[in-house]
mmCIF file of C-alpha atoms in Angstrom:
data_model
loop_
_atom_site.group_PDB
_atom_site.id
_atom_site.type_symbol
_atom_site.label_atom_id
_atom_site.label_comp_id
_atom_site.label_asym_id
_atom_site.label_seq_id
_atom_site.Cartn_x
_atom_site.Cartn_y
_atom_site.Cartn_z
ATOM 1 C CA ASP A 450 -1.039 -27.307 1.492
ATOM 2 C CA ASP A 451 1.083 -24.717 3.505
ATOM 3 C CA ASP A 452 4.206 -25.617 1.585
ATOM 4 C CA ASP A 453 2.299 -24.344 -1.491
ATOM 5 C CA ASP A 454 1.686 -21.237 0.463
ATOM 6 C CA ASP A 455 5.097 -20.492 1.411
ATOM 7 C CA ASP A 456 5.881 -21.081 -2.279
ATOM 8 C CA ASP A 457 3.562 -18.817 -3.337
ATOM 9 C CA ASP A 458 4.610 -16.044 -0.971
ATOM 10 C CA GLU A 459 8.129 -15.707 -1.755
ATOM 11 C CA GLU A 460 8.113 -15.833 -5.909
ATOM 12 C CA ARG A 461 4.963 -12.392 -4.655
ATOM 13 C CA ARG A 462 7.995 -11.478 -2.839
ATOM 14 C CA ALA A 463 10.485 -12.439 -5.221
ATOM 15 C CA ALA A 464 8.353 -10.514 -8.272
ATOM 16 C CA ALA A 465 7.891 -7.620 -5.964
ATOM 17 C CA ILE A 466 11.458 -7.256 -5.111
ATOM 18 C CA ASP A 467 12.620 -8.042 -9.245
ATOM 19 C CA ALA A 468 10.662 -4.985 -10.084
ATOM 20 C CA VAL A 469 12.538 -2.817 -8.069
ATOM 21 C CA THR A 470 15.553 -2.063 -10.071
ATOM 22 C CA SER A 471 13.599 -0.083 -12.952
ATOM 23 C CA VAL A 472 11.610 2.142 -10.709
ATOM 24 C CA ALA A 473 14.748 2.260 -8.072
ATOM 25 C CA ALA A 474 17.266 3.252 -11.167
ATOM 26 C CA ARG A 475 13.722 6.160 -12.410
ATOM 27 C CA MET A 476 14.093 7.923 -8.613
ATOM 28 C CA MET A 477 17.310 8.285 -8.846
ATOM 29 C CA THR A 478 18.087 10.481 -12.044
ATOM 30 C CA PRO A 479 17.579 14.241 -11.360
ATOM 31 C CA ASN A 480 14.201 15.309 -12.660
ATOM 32 C CA ALA A 481 12.673 12.306 -11.026
ATOM 33 C CA GLY A 482 8.680 12.169 -11.722
ATOM 34 C CA VAL A 483 6.909 8.995 -12.719
ATOM 35 C CA ALA A 484 7.942 5.442 -12.706
ATOM 36 C CA VAL A 485 6.071 2.429 -14.174
ATOM 37 C CA THR A 486 6.542 -1.345 -13.011
ATOM 38 C CA THR A 487 4.689 -4.146 -12.839
ATOM 39 C CA LEU A 488 4.431 -6.591 -9.526
ATOM 40 C CA ASN A 489 4.237 -9.305 -11.915
ATOM 41 C CA MET A 490 1.148 -11.547 -9.479
ATOM 42 C CA PRO A 491 -0.464 -14.653 -10.449
ATOM 43 C CA ALA A 492 -3.541 -14.539 -12.221
ATOM 44 C CA SER A 493 -5.057 -15.858 -10.050
ATOM 45 C CA LEU A 494 -3.714 -14.128 -6.673
ATOM 46 C CA LEU A 495 -5.764 -10.823 -8.776
ATOM 47 C CA ASN A 496 -8.816 -12.400 -10.340
ATOM 48 C CA GLU A 497 -9.514 -13.566 -5.848
ATOM 49 C CA ALA A 498 -8.295 -9.324 -4.975
ATOM 50 C CA LEU A 499 -10.912 -8.481 -7.697
ATOM 51 C CA LYS A 500 -13.898 -9.928 -6.470
ATOM 52 C CA GLU A 501 -12.874 -9.473 -3.202
ATOM 53 C CA ALA A 502 -13.262 -5.935 -4.137
ATOM 54 C CA ASN A 503 -16.657 -5.620 -6.021
ATOM 55 C CA GLU A 504 -17.541 -7.725 -3.363
ATOM 56 C CA LEU A 505 -16.695 -4.754 -0.702
ATOM 57 C CA TYR A 506 -18.031 -2.103 -3.549
ATOM 58 C CA ARG A 507 -20.819 -3.987 -3.194
ATOM 59 C CA SER A 508 -21.544 -4.382 -0.457
ATOM 60 C CA GLY A 509 -21.592 -1.092 0.205
ATOM 61 C CA ALA A 510 -18.700 -1.599 2.622
ATOM 62 C CA MET A 511 -17.056 1.107 0.765
ATOM 63 C CA THR A 512 -16.866 5.001 1.097
ATOM 64 C CA LYS A 513 -17.421 8.141 -1.462
ATOM 65 C CA GLY A 514 -13.729 9.328 -1.518
ATOM 66 C CA HIS A 515 -13.498 12.682 -0.155
ATOM 67 C CA VAL A 516 -11.137 15.580 0.416
ATOM 68 C CA ALA A 517 -9.169 16.766 2.912
ATOM 69 C CA ALA A 518 -6.189 19.821 3.851
ATOM 70 C CA ASN A 519 -4.481 19.403 6.837
ATOM 71 C CA GLY A 520 -6.364 16.210 8.914
ATOM 72 C CA VAL A 521 -9.754 18.185 8.117
ATOM 73 C CA ASP A 522 -12.813 17.401 5.377
ATOM 74 C CA LEU A 523 -12.965 19.693 2.717
ATOM 75 C CA PRO A 524 -17.477 18.952 2.854
ATOM 76 C CA GLY A 525 -18.946 20.743 -0.332
ATOM 77 C CA ILE A 526 -15.843 19.196 -2.870
ATOM 78 C CA GLU A 527 -17.180 17.834 -5.954
ATOM 79 C CA GLN A 528 -13.374 16.726 -6.901
ATOM 80 C CA ARG A 529 -13.573 12.488 -6.935
ATOM 81 C CA GLY A 530 -16.470 10.029 -7.307
ATOM 82 C CA ASP A 531 -15.155 6.985 -6.706
ATOM 83 C CA SER A 532 -15.597 4.861 -3.499
ATOM 84 C CA VAL A 533 -12.893 3.500 -0.690
ATOM 85 C CA LEU A 534 -11.727 1.439 2.637
ATOM 86 C CA TRP A 535 -9.029 1.652 3.891
ATOM 87 C CA LEU A 536 -7.770 -2.255 3.940
ATOM 88 C CA HIS A 537 -5.901 -2.322 7.851
ATOM 89 C CA GLU A 538 -8.225 0.047 9.518
ATOM 90 C CA SER A 539 -11.680 -1.665 7.988
ATOM 91 C CA GLY A 540 -10.155 -4.943 9.771
ATOM 92 C CA VAL A 541 -10.258 -6.372 5.869
ATOM 93 C CA TYR A 542 -6.692 -6.963 6.000
ATOM 94 C CA GLN A 543 -8.017 -9.790 8.516
ATOM 95 C CA THR A 544 -10.817 -11.212 6.233
ATOM 96 C CA HIS A 545 -9.751 -11.879 3.169
ATOM 97 C CA ALA A 546 -7.105 -12.964 2.259
ATOM 98 C CA SER A 547 -6.150 -11.922 -1.479
ATOM 99 C CA LEU A 548 -6.129 -8.207 -0.877
ATOM 100 C CA ARG A 549 -3.597 -9.307 2.600
ATOM 101 C CA LYS A 550 -0.895 -10.998 0.015
ATOM 102 C CA LEU A 551 -1.577 -8.388 -2.945
ATOM 103 C CA ASP A 552 -0.731 -5.799 -0.061
ATOM 104 C CA GLU A 553 1.931 -7.533 1.618
ATOM 105 C CA ALA A 554 4.124 -7.654 -2.204
ATOM 106 C CA MET A 555 3.583 -4.051 -2.249
ATOM 107 C CA GLN A 556 5.047 -3.350 1.098
ATOM 108 C CA ALA A 557 7.754 -5.602 0.210
ATOM 109 C CA PHE A 558 7.930 -4.017 -3.053
ATOM 110 C CA VAL A 559 8.783 -0.718 -1.047
ATOM 111 C CA GLN A 560 10.889 -2.024 1.284
ATOM 112 C CA GLN A 561 13.284 -3.129 -1.164
ATOM 113 C CA LEU A 562 13.139 -0.198 -2.843
ATOM 114 C CA ALA A 563 13.207 2.563 0.054
ATOM 115 C CA HIS A 564 16.521 0.191 0.252
ATOM 116 C CA GLU A 565 17.539 0.933 -3.085
ATOM 117 C CA VAL A 566 17.062 4.757 -2.933
ATOM 118 C CA LYS A 567 19.135 5.618 0.299
ATOM 119 C CA PRO A 568 20.405 7.299 1.496
ATOM 120 C CA LYS A 569 18.512 10.468 -1.468
ATOM 121 C CA LEU A 570 15.485 9.143 -0.508
ATOM 122 C CA ALA A 571 14.127 8.880 3.168
ATOM 123 C CA LEU A 572 11.287 6.149 3.427
ATOM 124 C CA THR A 573 10.536 5.771 7.330
ATOM 125 C CA GLU A 574 6.698 4.863 7.000
ATOM 126 C CA ARG A 575 4.114 3.903 4.811
ATOM 127 C CA THR A 576 -0.032 4.191 5.310
ATOM 128 C CA ASP A 577 -2.714 2.271 5.248
ATOM 129 C CA ALA A 578 -3.505 0.747 1.744
ATOM 130 C CA MET A 579 -6.114 2.600 0.532
ATOM 131 C CA LEU A 580 -9.254 0.384 -1.736
ATOM 132 C CA ALA A 581 -11.089 2.880 -3.893
ATOM 133 C CA CYS A 582 -13.384 1.498 -6.056
ATOM 134 C CA TYR A 583 -13.969 4.574 -9.890
ATOM 135 C CA PRO A 584 -17.807 3.363 -11.523
ATOM 136 C CA PRO A 585 -17.568 3.711 -14.758
ATOM 137 C CA GLY A 586 -17.982 8.224 -15.537
ATOM 138 C CA ALA A 587 -16.597 8.893 -12.232
ATOM 139 C CA ARG A 588 -12.806 10.506 -11.602
ATOM 140 C CA TYR A 589 -10.927 12.384 -9.090
ATOM 141 C CA ALA A 590 -10.179 16.065 -10.692
ATOM 142 C CA LYS A 591 -6.491 17.329 -10.929
ATOM 143 C CA HIS A 592 -4.874 17.676 -7.187
ATOM 144 C CA VAL A 593 -2.052 17.646 -5.181
ATOM 145 C CA ASP A 594 -1.284 14.357 -3.516
ATOM 146 C CA ASN A 595 -0.286 15.138 0.321
ATOM 147 C CA PRO A 596 -0.785 18.716 0.209
ATOM 148 C CA ASP A 597 -0.273 18.918 3.772
ATOM 149 C CA GLY A 598 2.665 16.837 4.871
ATOM 150 C CA ASP A 599 0.511 14.555 6.415
ATOM 151 C CA GLY A 600 1.957 14.245 10.024
ATOM 152 C CA ARG A 601 5.132 12.053 8.689
ATOM 153 C CA ASP A 602 8.966 12.360 9.534
ATOM 154 C CA GLY A 603 10.203 15.679 7.710
ATOM 155 C CA ASP A 604 8.667 16.644 4.228
ATOM 156 C CA GLY A 605 5.661 13.734 4.206
ATOM 157 C CA ARG A 606 4.422 11.305 1.780
ATOM 158 C CA ARG A 607 7.588 10.388 -0.473
ATOM 159 C CA ILE A 608 6.112 8.728 -3.294
ATOM 160 C CA ALA A 609 2.270 7.254 -3.905
ATOM 161 C CA LEU A 610 1.738 3.560 -5.064
ATOM 162 C CA VAL A 611 -1.222 3.121 -7.705
ATOM 163 C CA TYR A 612 -1.884 -0.322 -7.936
ATOM 164 C CA TYR A 613 -4.134 -1.171 -10.545
ATOM 165 C CA LEU A 614 -6.759 -4.390 -9.867
ATOM 166 C CA ASN A 615 -8.379 -3.630 -13.149
ATOM 167 C CA ASP A 616 -10.294 -7.025 -15.721
ATOM 168 C CA ASP A 617 -7.661 -7.825 -17.624
ATOM 169 C CA ASP A 618 -8.510 -6.834 -21.365
ATOM 170 C CA TRP A 619 -7.747 -2.791 -20.671
ATOM 171 C CA THR A 620 -7.554 -1.008 -23.439
ATOM 172 C CA ASP A 621 -6.592 2.473 -24.856
ATOM 173 C CA ASP A 622 -10.243 3.539 -25.930
ATOM 174 C CA ASP A 623 -11.434 3.085 -22.208
ATOM 175 C CA ALA A 624 -9.781 5.719 -21.452
ATOM 176 C CA GLY A 625 -9.454 6.416 -17.351
ATOM 177 C CA ALA A 626 -6.675 7.386 -17.941
ATOM 178 C CA LEU A 627 -3.742 8.902 -14.535
ATOM 179 C CA ARG A 628 -3.160 11.838 -15.072
ATOM 180 C CA LEU A 629 0.023 13.089 -13.565
ATOM 181 C CA TYR A 630 1.315 16.720 -14.120
ATOM 182 C CA HIS A 631 5.336 17.541 -14.088
ATOM 183 C CA PRO A 632 6.186 20.555 -11.066
ATOM 184 C CA SER A 633 8.182 21.605 -12.839
ATOM 185 C CA SER A 634 6.626 22.042 -16.940
ATOM 186 C CA ASP A 635 3.446 22.214 -18.360
ATOM 187 C CA GLY A 636 3.789 17.935 -19.229
ATOM 188 C CA HIS A 637 2.232 15.100 -17.877
ATOM 189 C CA ASP A 638 2.330 11.596 -17.954
ATOM 190 C CA ASP A 639 -0.602 9.511 -18.805
ATOM 191 C CA VAL A 640 -0.177 5.993 -16.850
ATOM 192 C CA LEU A 641 -3.550 3.827 -18.093
ATOM 193 C CA PRO A 642 -5.423 1.675 -15.681
ATOM 194 C CA ARG A 643 -3.942 -1.768 -16.523
ATOM 195 C CA ARG A 644 -3.888 -4.550 -14.082
ATOM 196 C CA ASP A 645 -0.249 -5.647 -12.374
#
């Protein structure tokens, strides 16, 4: 029923926009760095999106993640063990409805965040959404995101939005944390890959 789909879309957009408040407040502090929130997506959407992602991984549609600098791939660097797929570029956006809906919710989040943090932090555009799959034991070694400005206006990427689409039974014992290093100290924050 189209009316139910419209209601679900509005609920997803509203949940994403609500999540912006805490992130925007964190980004406006002098030492902004890591902000963790949830988009409160419906479990049914997350289950379907995870099913679609696993299908893409198993079908071989994803390619081995690679390292690049100044737009050029750097062969032979074994820094990452993931497989990736760019959603718009690959056409997945048109064929996998749940991944598309999840991406639309993230886009609503970013648009609202951009509005909240103006003029301190100009967010003018976004990249294509990347789906990454890390099989057991895979990693992405310590690296600098966006070391070359990647050609965007201003200084390039300002934020990286990471969204976990794991099974919902992830525990601390499963490890797999994203370690974010503080640029001005020896400190770091660990973000466990918890769903939503």
